[in-house]
Coordinates of C-alpha atoms in Angstrom, one line a residue:
Chain C
X1 CA 0.0 0.0 0.0
X2 CA 1.0 3.6 -0.3
X3 CA 2.9 5.2 2.6
X4 CA 3.6 8.8 3.7
X5 CA 6.3 10.7 1.8
X6 CA 6.4 7.9 -0.8
X7 CA 8.0 9.0 -4.1
X8 CA 8.0 5.9 -6.3
X9 CA 5.6 3.1 -7.1
X10 CA 4.4 0.7 -4.5
X11 CA 6.3 -2.6 -4.4
X12 CA 5.3 -4.8 -7.2
X13 CA 3.2 -7.9 -6.4
X14 CA 2.8 -9.2 -9.9
X15 CA 5.3 -9.9 -12.7
X16 CA 3.7 -7.3 -15.0
X17 CA 4.0 -4.6 -12.4
X18 CA 7.7 -5.5 -11.8
X19 CA 8.3 -5.0 -15.5
X20 CA 6.5 -1.7 -15.5
X21 CA 8.5 -0.6 -12.5
X22 CA 11.8 -1.4 -14.1
X23 CA 10.9 0.2 -17.3
X24 CA 9.8 3.3 -15.5
X25 CA 13.2 3.4 -13.7
X26 CA 15.0 3.0 -17.0
X27 CA 13.0 5.8 -18.8
X28 CA 13.2 8.1 -15.8
X29 CA 17.0 7.7 -15.6
X30 CA 17.3 8.6 -19.3
X31 CA 15.1 11.6 -18.8
X32 CA 17.1 12.8 -15.7
X33 CA 20.4 12.4 -17.5
X34 CA 19.2 14.4 -20.4
X35 CA 17.7 17.1 -18.2
X36 CA 20.9 17.4 -16.1
X37 CA 23.0 17.7 -19.3
X38 CA 20.7 20.4 -20.7
X39 CA 20.6 22.3 -17.4
X40 CA 24.4 22.1 -17.2
X41 CA 24.8 23.4 -20.7
X42 CA 22.4 26.3 -20.0
X43 CA 24.3 27.4 -16.9
X44 CA 27.6 27.0 -18.7
X45 CA 26.3 29.1 -21.7
X46 CA 24.9 31.8 -19.4
X47 CA 27.9 32.1 -17.1
X48 CA 30.8 32.2 -19.6
X49 CA 32.7 35.3 -20.5
X50 CA 33.9 33.8 -23.8
X51 CA 32.1 34.8 -27.1
X52 CA 32.5 33.6 -30.6
X53 CA 30.6 35.3 -33.4
X54 CA 32.1 33.3 -36.2
X55 CA 30.8 29.8 -36.0
X56 CA 28.5 29.2 -38.8
X57 CA 27.8 25.5 -39.1
X58 CA 29.3 22.2 -38.3
X59 CA 28.3 18.9 -40.0
X60 CA 29.9 16.6 -37.4
X61 CA 28.1 17.9 -34.3
X62 CA 24.8 18.1 -36.2
X63 CA 25.1 14.4 -37.2
X64 CA 25.9 13.4 -33.6
X65 CA 23.1 15.3 -32.0
X66 CA 20.6 13.9 -34.5
X67 CA 21.7 10.2 -34.4
X68 CA 22.2 10.1 -30.6
X69 CA 18.6 11.2 -29.7
X70 CA 17.3 8.7 -32.3
X71 CA 19.3 5.9 -30.6
X72 CA 18.1 7.0 -27.2
X73 CA 14.5 6.9 -28.4
X74 CA 15.0 3.4 -29.8
X75 CA 16.4 2.4 -26.4
X76 CA 13.2 3.6 -24.8
X77 CA 10.8 2.3 -27.4
X78 CA 12.1 -1.3 -27.4
X79 CA 11.4 -2.2 -23.7
X80 CA 8.2 -0.2 -23.9
X81 CA 6.8 -2.2 -26.8
X82 CA 8.1 -5.4 -25.2
X83 CA 6.0 -4.7 -22.1
X84 CA 3.0 -3.6 -24.2
X85 CA 2.9 -6.9 -25.9
X86 CA 3.7 -8.8 -22.7
X87 CA 0.6 -7.3 -21.2
X88 CA -1.5 -8.4 -24.2
X89 CA -0.4 -12.0 -24.2
X90 CA -3.1 -14.6 -24.3
X91 CA -3.3 -16.0 -20.8
X92 CA -5.0 -19.1 -19.6
X93 CA -6.8 -18.1 -16.3
X94 CA -7.4 -20.6 -13.5
X95 CA -10.1 -18.5 -12.0
X96 CA -12.6 -15.8 -13.1
X97 CA -13.9 -13.2 -10.7
X98 CA -16.4 -10.5 -11.5
X99 CA -15.9 -7.1 -9.8
X100 CA -19.1 -5.0 -10.0
X101 CA -19.0 -1.4 -9.1
X102 CA -21.9 0.2 -7.2
X103 CA -22.5 3.5 -5.5
X104 CA -20.5 3.1 -3.3
X105 CA -19.0 -0.3 -2.8
X106 CA -17.7 -3.2 -4.9
X107 CA -19.2 -6.6 -5.1
X108 CA -17.3 -9.7 -6.1
X109 CA -18.8 -12.8 -7.8
X110 CA -17.0 -16.2 -8.0
X111 CA -19.2 -18.3 -10.2
X112 CA -17.0 -20.8 -11.9
X113 CA -18.4 -23.6 -9.7
X114 CA -21.0 -22.4 -7.3
X115 CA -22.6 -19.0 -7.1
X116 CA -20.5 -17.1 -4.5
X117 CA -21.1 -13.4 -4.3
X118 CA -20.5 -10.8 -1.6
X119 CA -20.3 -7.0 -1.1
X120 CA -17.2 -5.2 0.0
X121 CA -17.8 -2.0 1.9
X122 CA -15.2 0.3 3.3
X123 CA -14.6 0.0 7.1
X124 CA -15.6 3.4 8.5
X125 CA -12.9 5.3 10.3
X126 CA -14.5 5.0 13.7
X127 CA -14.7 1.2 13.4
X128 CA -11.1 0.6 12.5
X129 CA -9.1 -1.8 14.7
X130 CA -5.6 -0.6 15.7
X131 CA -3.1 -1.1 12.9
X132 CA -5.7 -1.0 10.1
X133 CA -5.5 1.6 7.3
X134 CA -7.8 4.5 7.1
X135 CA -10.0 4.7 4.0
X136 CA -8.4 1.5 2.6
X137 CA -9.8 -1.4 4.7
X138 CA -13.0 -3.3 3.7
X139 CA -15.2 -5.7 5.5
X140 CA -14.7 -8.5 2.9
X141 CA -11.6 -8.8 0.9
X142 CA -11.3 -10.3 -2.6
X143 CA -9.3 -13.5 -1.9
X144 CA -7.3 -15.0 -4.7
X145 CA -5.0 -18.0 -4.9
X146 CA -1.3 -16.8 -5.2
X147 CA 0.8 -17.6 -8.3
X148 CA -2.3 -18.4 -10.3
X149 CA -3.5 -16.4 -13.3
X150 CA -6.7 -14.7 -12.4
X151 CA -9.1 -13.1 -14.8
X152 CA -11.1 -10.2 -13.5
X153 CA -14.2 -9.0 -15.4
X154 CA -15.0 -5.5 -14.3
X155 CA -18.4 -3.9 -14.8
X156 CA -20.7 -1.5 -13.0
X157 CA -24.4 -1.5 -11.9
X158 CA -25.0 2.2 -11.9
X159 CA -22.4 4.8 -12.9
X160 CA -18.8 4.6 -14.1
X161 CA -16.3 3.3 -11.6
X162 CA -12.8 2.0 -12.0
X163 CA -11.2 -1.0 -10.4
X164 CA -7.5 -0.4 -9.6
X165 CA -4.8 -2.1 -7.5
X166 CA -1.5 -0.4 -8.1
X167 CA 0.8 -3.1 -6.7
X168 CA -0.7 -5.6 -9.1
X169 CA -0.4 -3.2 -12.0
X170 CA -4.1 -3.3 -12.7
X171 CA -6.6 -0.6 -13.5
X172 CA -9.8 -1.3 -15.5
X173 CA -12.8 1.0 -16.0
X174 CA -16.2 -0.3 -14.8
X175 CA -18.7 0.6 -17.4
X176 CA -22.4 -0.2 -17.0
X177 CA -23.5 -2.7 -19.6
X178 CA -19.9 -3.6 -20.6
X179 CA -17.7 -6.4 -19.3
X180 CA -14.0 -5.4 -19.3
X181 CA -11.4 -8.1 -18.9
X182 CA -8.1 -7.8 -17.1
X183 CA -5.8 -10.4 -15.6
X184 CA -3.0 -10.7 -13.1
X185 CA -0.8 -13.1 -11.2
X186 CA -0.1 -12.4 -7.6
X187 CA 3.6 -13.5 -7.3
X188 CA 3.5 -13.5 -3.5
X189 CA 1.0 -13.9 -0.7
X190 CA -0.1 -10.6 0.8
X191 CA -2.7 -7.9 1.0
X192 CA -2.9 -5.4 -1.8
X193 CA -4.9 -2.2 -1.6
X194 CA -6.5 0.0 -4.3
X195 CA -9.2 2.7 -4.6
X196 CA -12.0 3.5 -7.0
X197 CA -10.4 5.4 -9.9
X198 CA -13.3 7.0 -11.7
X199 CA -15.5 9.8 -10.1
X200 CA -18.8 8.2 -9.2
X201 CA -20.5 10.5 -6.7
X202 CA -20.3 11.6 -3.1
X203 CA -18.5 8.6 -1.8
X204 CA -16.1 8.0 -4.7
X205 CA -13.2 8.2 -2.3
X206 CA -14.7 5.7 0.1
X207 CA -15.0 2.5 -1.9
X208 CA -11.6 0.9 -1.7
X209 CA -10.5 -2.5 -3.1
X210 CA -8.6 -5.0 -1.1
X211 CA -7.1 -8.1 -2.7
X212 CA -5.7 -10.8 -0.5
X213 CA -3.5 -13.5 -2.1
X214 CA -3.3 -16.7 -0.2
X215 CA -2.1 -20.3 -0.9
X216 CA -4.5 -22.4 -2.8
X217 CA -5.8 -24.5 0.1
X218 CA -6.6 -21.4 2.1
X219 CA -8.5 -20.1 -0.9
X220 CA -10.4 -23.3 -1.1
X221 CA -11.2 -23.3 2.6
X222 CA -12.3 -19.6 2.5
X223 CA -14.6 -20.2 -0.5
X224 CA -16.2 -23.2 1.2
X225 CA -16.8 -21.1 4.4
X226 CA -18.2 -18.2 2.4
X227 CA -20.6 -20.5 0.6
X228 CA -21.8 -22.0 3.9
X229 CA -22.4 -18.6 5.4
X230 CA -24.4 -17.4 2.4
Chain T
X1 CA -19.0 -37.3 -28.3
X2 CA -21.0 -37.4 -25.1
X3 CA -17.9 -38.8 -23.3
X4 CA -15.8 -35.9 -24.6
X5 CA -18.2 -33.4 -23.3
X6 CA -18.4 -35.1 -19.9
X7 CA -14.5 -35.1 -19.7
X8 CA -14.3 -31.5 -20.7
X9 CA -16.9 -30.5 -18.1
X10 CA -15.1 -32.5 -15.4
X11 CA -11.8 -30.7 -16.1
X12 CA -13.5 -27.3 -16.3
X13 CA -11.8 -24.6 -14.3
X14 CA -13.0 -21.4 -15.8
X15 CA -14.0 -20.1 -19.2
X16 CA -11.0 -20.6 -21.5
X17 CA -9.6 -18.1 -24.0
X18 CA -12.1 -17.7 -26.9
X19 CA -10.4 -16.5 -30.1
X20 CA -13.7 -15.0 -31.2
X21 CA -13.4 -12.5 -28.4
X22 CA -9.7 -11.8 -28.0
X23 CA -9.9 -8.3 -26.7
X24 CA -10.7 -6.4 -23.5
X25 CA -14.4 -6.1 -24.1
X26 CA -15.9 -9.5 -23.2
X27 CA -19.6 -8.4 -23.2
X28 CA -20.3 -10.3 -26.4
X29 CA -18.6 -13.4 -25.1
X30 CA -21.0 -13.6 -22.1
X31 CA -24.0 -12.7 -24.3
X32 CA -23.1 -15.2 -27.0
X33 CA -22.7 -18.1 -24.6
X34 CA -26.0 -17.3 -22.9
X35 CA -27.7 -17.4 -26.3
X36 CA -25.9 -20.5 -27.4
X37 CA -26.9 -22.4 -24.2
X38 CA -30.6 -21.6 -24.6
X39 CA -30.6 -22.2 -28.3
X40 CA -28.8 -25.5 -27.8
X41 CA -31.4 -26.5 -25.1
X42 CA -34.3 -25.6 -27.4
X43 CA -32.8 -27.4 -30.4
X44 CA -31.9 -30.6 -28.6
X45 CA -35.2 -30.7 -26.7
X46 CA -37.0 -30.4 -30.0
X47 CA -35.1 -33.4 -31.3
X48 CA -35.6 -35.3 -28.0
X49 CA -31.9 -35.8 -27.5
X50 CA -29.8 -35.6 -24.3
X51 CA -29.0 -31.9 -23.6
X52 CA -25.7 -32.6 -21.9
X53 CA -23.6 -30.9 -24.6
X54 CA -25.3 -27.7 -23.8
X55 CA -23.8 -27.6 -20.3
X56 CA -20.5 -26.3 -21.7
X57 CA -22.2 -23.1 -22.7
X58 CA -23.9 -22.9 -19.3
X59 CA -20.6 -23.2 -17.4
X60 CA -19.0 -20.6 -19.6
X61 CA -21.8 -18.0 -19.3
X62 CA -22.0 -18.6 -15.6
X63 CA -18.3 -17.9 -15.3
X64 CA -18.4 -14.8 -17.4
X65 CA -21.8 -13.1 -16.9
X66 CA -22.6 -11.0 -13.9
X67 CA -25.4 -12.6 -11.8
X68 CA -27.6 -9.5 -12.2
X69 CA -27.4 -9.8 -16.0
X70 CA -28.3 -13.5 -15.9
X71 CA -31.3 -12.8 -13.6
X72 CA -32.5 -10.0 -15.8
X73 CA -32.3 -12.1 -18.9
X74 CA -34.0 -15.1 -17.3
X75 CA -36.9 -12.8 -16.2
X76 CA -37.1 -11.3 -19.7
X77 CA -37.2 -14.8 -21.2
X78 CA -40.1 -15.7 -18.9
X79 CA -41.9 -12.5 -19.8
X80 CA -41.3 -12.9 -23.5
X81 CA -39.3 -9.6 -23.7
X82 CA -35.9 -11.1 -24.2
X83 CA -34.1 -9.1 -26.9
X84 CA -32.1 -12.1 -28.3
X85 CA -33.3 -14.7 -30.8
X86 CA -33.5 -18.1 -29.2

């Protein structure tokens, strides 16, 4: 989850997010190097007492500062396209979960075998237990088996919402009447937080998402328990 | 044929990748399987044949379609206002 004074992304919890994170580091490093160089050149130009009014043109440097940026752009484009295509790979999910956005809560449906469905409301601030996170905790979490490809079909029952979990590298708009597909693999067990990412009314900021990745047996036990309770 | 279907259904985990619907928008995938199940039921019932093969479509649309959509469509079919052709 996010923490105070955080500058970068949250720790990656899925292979795709890891790739995105590393690509971002790579692109940002190039950007910072170029910006530093330019800033240095500007200050050098502004603070020098030397002048030269007689330079007209120079083929060599023109060639260098045309080819070099082109090379840098290729070095950015290749990893970028690699990740783009990686994210579009045909995956073979083990599990399908539907995330339905409502005003103002999410509901999750696990219907591959039985019909398991439940609502997930934010825990109000006054009801938080010590150690829980304000505006992020929910009464029921979306439990998934770890290291399994999971397909999430996102939709909405009323207005636009958006289902986002940054540490899994997932964000998908919830559109009424449309079923949007996304997928992820949770590389490690853990609890991953997200928030509704499309303005949807008064309590848009108060309908968070919590995904909990657990070993497969725990997932199976949990789903049996949930079905019994229903 | 019936054996294959039974095996396929026993090994069923979730709706597999369908090359007819390769992209982000899976609305049509859900709709098509719902239609295919009911059309299959109707056709095989009319012939008086075992409707077990239709169960594949049922598993798939149950995996993909939101419960509220299925309920709505079931009600529409009962009322005779269902927009699809079955």
